[in-house]
PDB file of C-alpha atoms in Angstrom:
ATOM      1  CA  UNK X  12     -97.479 118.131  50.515  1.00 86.00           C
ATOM      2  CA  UNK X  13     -98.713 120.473  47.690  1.00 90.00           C
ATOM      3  CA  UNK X  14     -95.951 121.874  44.913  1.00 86.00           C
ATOM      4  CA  UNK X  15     -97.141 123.798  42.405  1.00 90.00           C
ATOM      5  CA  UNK X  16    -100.831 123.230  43.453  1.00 93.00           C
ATOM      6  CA  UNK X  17    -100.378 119.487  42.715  1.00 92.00           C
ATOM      7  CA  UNK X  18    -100.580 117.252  45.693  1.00 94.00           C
ATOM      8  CA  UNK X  19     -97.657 114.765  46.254  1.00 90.00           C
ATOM      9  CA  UNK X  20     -98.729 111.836  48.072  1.00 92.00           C
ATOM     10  CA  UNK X  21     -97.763 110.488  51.554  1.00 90.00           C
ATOM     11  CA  UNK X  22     -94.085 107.514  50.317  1.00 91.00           C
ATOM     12  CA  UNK X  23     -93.918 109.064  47.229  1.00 90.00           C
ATOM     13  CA  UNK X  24     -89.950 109.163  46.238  1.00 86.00           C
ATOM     14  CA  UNK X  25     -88.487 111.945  44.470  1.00 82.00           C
ATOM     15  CA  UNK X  26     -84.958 112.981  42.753  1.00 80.00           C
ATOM     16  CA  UNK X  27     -83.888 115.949  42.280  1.00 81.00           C
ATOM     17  CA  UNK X  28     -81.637 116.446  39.593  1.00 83.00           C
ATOM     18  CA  UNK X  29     -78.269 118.832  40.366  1.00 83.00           C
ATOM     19  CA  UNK X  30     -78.032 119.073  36.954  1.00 83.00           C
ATOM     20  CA  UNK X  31     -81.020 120.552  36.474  1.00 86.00           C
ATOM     21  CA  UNK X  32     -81.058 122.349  39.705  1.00 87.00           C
ATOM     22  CA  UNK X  33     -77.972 124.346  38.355  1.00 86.00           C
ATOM     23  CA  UNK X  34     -79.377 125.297  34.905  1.00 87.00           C
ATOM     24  CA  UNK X  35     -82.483 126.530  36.184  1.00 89.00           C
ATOM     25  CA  UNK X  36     -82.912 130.033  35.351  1.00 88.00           C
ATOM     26  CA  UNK X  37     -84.906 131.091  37.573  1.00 86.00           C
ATOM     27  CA  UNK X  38     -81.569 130.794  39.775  1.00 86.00           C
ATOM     28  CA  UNK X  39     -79.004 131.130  37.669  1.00 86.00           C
ATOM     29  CA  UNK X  40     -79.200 133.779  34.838  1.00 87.00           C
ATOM     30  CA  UNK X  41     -77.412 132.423  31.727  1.00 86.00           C
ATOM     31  CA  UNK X  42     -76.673 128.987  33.265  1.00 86.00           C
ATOM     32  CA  UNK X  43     -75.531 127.664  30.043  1.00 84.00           C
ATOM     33  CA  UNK X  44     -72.620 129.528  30.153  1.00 84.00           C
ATOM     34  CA  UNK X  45     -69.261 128.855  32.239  1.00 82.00           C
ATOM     35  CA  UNK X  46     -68.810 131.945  34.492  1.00 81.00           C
ATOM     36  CA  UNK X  47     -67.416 130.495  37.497  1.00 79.00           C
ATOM     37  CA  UNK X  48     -66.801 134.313  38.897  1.00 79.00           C
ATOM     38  CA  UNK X  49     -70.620 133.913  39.909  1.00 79.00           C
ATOM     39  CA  UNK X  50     -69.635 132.178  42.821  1.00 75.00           C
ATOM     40  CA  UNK X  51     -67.211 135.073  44.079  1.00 74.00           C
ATOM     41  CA  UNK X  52     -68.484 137.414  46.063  1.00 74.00           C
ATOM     42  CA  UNK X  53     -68.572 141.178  45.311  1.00 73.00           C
ATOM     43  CA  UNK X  54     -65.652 141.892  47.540  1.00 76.00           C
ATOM     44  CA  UNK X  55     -63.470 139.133  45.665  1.00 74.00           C
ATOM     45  CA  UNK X  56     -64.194 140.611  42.555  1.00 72.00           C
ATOM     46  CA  UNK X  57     -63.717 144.068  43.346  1.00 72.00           C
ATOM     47  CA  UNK X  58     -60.007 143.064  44.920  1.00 73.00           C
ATOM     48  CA  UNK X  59     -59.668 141.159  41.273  1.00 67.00           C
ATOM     49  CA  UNK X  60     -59.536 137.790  42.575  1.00 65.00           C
ATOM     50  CA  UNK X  61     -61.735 136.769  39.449  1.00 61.00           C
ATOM     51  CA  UNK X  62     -58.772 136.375  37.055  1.00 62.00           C
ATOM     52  CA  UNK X  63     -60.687 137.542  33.901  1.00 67.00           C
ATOM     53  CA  UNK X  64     -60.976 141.299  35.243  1.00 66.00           C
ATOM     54  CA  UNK X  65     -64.956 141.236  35.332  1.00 68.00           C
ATOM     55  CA  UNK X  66     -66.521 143.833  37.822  1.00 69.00           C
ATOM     56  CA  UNK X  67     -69.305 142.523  40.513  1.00 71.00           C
ATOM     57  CA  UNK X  68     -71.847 144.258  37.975  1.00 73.00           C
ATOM     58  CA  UNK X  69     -70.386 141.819  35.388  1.00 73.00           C
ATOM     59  CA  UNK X  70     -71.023 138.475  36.989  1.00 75.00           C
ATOM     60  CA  UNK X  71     -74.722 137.190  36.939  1.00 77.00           C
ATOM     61  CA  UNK X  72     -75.303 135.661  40.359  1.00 76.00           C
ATOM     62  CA  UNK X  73     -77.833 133.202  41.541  1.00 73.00           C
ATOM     63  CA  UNK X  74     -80.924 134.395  43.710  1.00 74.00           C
ATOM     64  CA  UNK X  75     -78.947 133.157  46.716  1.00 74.00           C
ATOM     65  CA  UNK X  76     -81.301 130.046  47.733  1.00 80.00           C
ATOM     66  CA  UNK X  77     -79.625 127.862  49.725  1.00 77.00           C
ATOM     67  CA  UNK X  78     -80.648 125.124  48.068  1.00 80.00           C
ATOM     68  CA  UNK X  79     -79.976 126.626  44.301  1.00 83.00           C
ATOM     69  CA  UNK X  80     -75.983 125.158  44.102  1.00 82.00           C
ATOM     70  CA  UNK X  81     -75.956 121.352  45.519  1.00 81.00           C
ATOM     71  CA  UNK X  82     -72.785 119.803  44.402  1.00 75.00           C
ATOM     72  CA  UNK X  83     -72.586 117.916  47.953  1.00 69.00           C
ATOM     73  CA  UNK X  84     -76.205 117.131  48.545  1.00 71.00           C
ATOM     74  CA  UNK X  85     -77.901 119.593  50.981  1.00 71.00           C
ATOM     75  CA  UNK X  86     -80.175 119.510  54.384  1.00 69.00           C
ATOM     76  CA  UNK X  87     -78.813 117.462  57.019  1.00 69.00           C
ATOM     77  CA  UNK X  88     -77.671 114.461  55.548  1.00 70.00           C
ATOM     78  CA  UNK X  89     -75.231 116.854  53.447  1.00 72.00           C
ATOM     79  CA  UNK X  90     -71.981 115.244  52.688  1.00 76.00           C
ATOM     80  CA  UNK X  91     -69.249 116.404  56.320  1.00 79.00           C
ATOM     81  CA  UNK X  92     -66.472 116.737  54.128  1.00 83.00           C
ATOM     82  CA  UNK X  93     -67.673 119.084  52.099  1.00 80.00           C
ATOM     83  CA  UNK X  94     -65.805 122.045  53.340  1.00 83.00           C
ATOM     84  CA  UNK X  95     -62.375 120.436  52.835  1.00 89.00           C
ATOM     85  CA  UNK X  96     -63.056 119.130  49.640  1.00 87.00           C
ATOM     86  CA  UNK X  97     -64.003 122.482  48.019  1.00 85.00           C
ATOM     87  CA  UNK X  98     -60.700 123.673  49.720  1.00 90.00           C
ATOM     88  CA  UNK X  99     -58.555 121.486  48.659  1.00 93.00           C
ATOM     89  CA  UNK X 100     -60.267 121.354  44.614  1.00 90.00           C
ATOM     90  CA  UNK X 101     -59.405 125.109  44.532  1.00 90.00           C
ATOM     91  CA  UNK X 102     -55.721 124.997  46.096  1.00 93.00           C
ATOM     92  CA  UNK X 103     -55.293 122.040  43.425  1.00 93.00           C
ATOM     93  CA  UNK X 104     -56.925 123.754  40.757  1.00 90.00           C
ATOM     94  CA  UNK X 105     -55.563 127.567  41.533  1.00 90.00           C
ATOM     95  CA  UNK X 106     -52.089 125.672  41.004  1.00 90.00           C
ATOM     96  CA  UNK X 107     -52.651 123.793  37.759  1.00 91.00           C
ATOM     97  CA  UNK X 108     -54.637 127.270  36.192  1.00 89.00           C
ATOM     98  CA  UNK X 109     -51.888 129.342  37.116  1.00 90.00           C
ATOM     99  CA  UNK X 110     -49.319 127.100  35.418  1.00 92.00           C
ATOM    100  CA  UNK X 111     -50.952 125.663  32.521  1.00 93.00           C
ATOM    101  CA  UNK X 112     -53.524 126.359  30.018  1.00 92.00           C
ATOM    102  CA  UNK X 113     -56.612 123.379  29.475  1.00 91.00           C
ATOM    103  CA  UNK X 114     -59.181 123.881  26.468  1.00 91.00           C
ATOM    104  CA  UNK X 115     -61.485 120.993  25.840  1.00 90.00           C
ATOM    105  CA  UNK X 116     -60.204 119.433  22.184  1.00 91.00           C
ATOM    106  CA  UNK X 117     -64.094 119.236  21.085  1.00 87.00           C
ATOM    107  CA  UNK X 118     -66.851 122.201  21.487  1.00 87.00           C
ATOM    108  CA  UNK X 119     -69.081 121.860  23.981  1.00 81.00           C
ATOM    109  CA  UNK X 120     -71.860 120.632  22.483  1.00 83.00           C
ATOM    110  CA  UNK X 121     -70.399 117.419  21.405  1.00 85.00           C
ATOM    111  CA  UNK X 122     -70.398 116.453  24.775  1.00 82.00           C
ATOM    112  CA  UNK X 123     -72.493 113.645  25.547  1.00 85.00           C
ATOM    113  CA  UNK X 124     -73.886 113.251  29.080  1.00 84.00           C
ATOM    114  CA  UNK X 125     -73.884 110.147  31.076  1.00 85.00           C
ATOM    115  CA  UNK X 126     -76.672 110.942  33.737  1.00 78.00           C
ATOM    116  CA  UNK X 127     -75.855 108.064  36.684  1.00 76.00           C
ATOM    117  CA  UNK X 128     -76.233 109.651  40.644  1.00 73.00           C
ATOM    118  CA  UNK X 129     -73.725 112.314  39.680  1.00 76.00           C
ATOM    119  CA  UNK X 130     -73.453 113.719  35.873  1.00 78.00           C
ATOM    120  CA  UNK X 131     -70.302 112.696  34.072  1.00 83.00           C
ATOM    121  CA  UNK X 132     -69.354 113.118  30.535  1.00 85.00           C
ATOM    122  CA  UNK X 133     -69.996 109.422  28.712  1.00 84.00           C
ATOM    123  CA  UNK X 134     -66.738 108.864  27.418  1.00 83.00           C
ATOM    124  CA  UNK X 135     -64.327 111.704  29.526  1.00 85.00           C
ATOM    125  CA  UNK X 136     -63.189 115.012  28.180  1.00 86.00           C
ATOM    126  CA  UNK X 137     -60.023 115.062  25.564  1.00 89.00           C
ATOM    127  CA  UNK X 138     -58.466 118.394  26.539  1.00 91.00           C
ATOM    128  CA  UNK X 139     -55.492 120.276  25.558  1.00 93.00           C
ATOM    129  CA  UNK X 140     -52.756 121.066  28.085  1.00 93.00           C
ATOM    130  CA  UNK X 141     -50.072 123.934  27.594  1.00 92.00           C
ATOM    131  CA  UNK X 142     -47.433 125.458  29.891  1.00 93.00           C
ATOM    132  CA  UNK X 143     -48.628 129.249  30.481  1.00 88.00           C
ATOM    133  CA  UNK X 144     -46.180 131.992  29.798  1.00 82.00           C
ATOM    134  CA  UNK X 145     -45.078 133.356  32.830  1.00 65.00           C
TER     135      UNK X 145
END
């Protein structure tokens, strides 16, 4: 297989790194940056389902490869459950948002990564938790 005009050899095993799959960008304009309303679509938006009142024209999206946003692997050996589990993470995390407030206690850039077969902060993420004002 050529990639890039370099020729990858017959065995050869690869990784490819989510984490740098979802900060390229080429597919994800200002990928640095939390804006989870880029995975909305324009209708969701437009009804104001993205709770910080940000219009479609707003929200930088990704090109739209299939392949650009691989939290549960991709092809078809992708993980079965992954429809339920992205569900069921924003039922669960639509109830805590609405009802409580979390800010990481450090900036962001005092994170340190620990890069095993998924990415996980090295020693968690202290965070802040207050009841919203309803």
């Amino acid at each position: 297989i050529v990639v890039h005009g370099k020729t990858i050899p017959k065995g050869v095993e690869a990784a490819v790194p989510p984490y740098c799959v979802h900060r390229n960008e080429k597919h994800w304009p200002r990928s640095g940056e939390f804006i989870p309303e880029r995975h909305l679509s324009a209708a969701d938006l437009s009804s104001g389902v993205g709770r910080r009142g940000l219009s479609p024209d707003d929200v930088p999206r990704g090109d739209g490869h299939p392949f650009a946003f691989i939290p549960f692997s991709a092809g078809p050996r992708n993980c079965i459950g992954q429809r339920f589990a992205m569900m069921e993470l924003k039922v669960i995390l639509m109830g805590v948002l609405f009802n409580f407030k979390v800010e990481p206690k450090i900036p962001m850039d005092q994170f340190h990564a620990n890069p095993e077969v998924i990415l996980r902060p090295w020693k968690g993420v202290p965070c802040k938790v207050h009841y919203r004002d309803q």
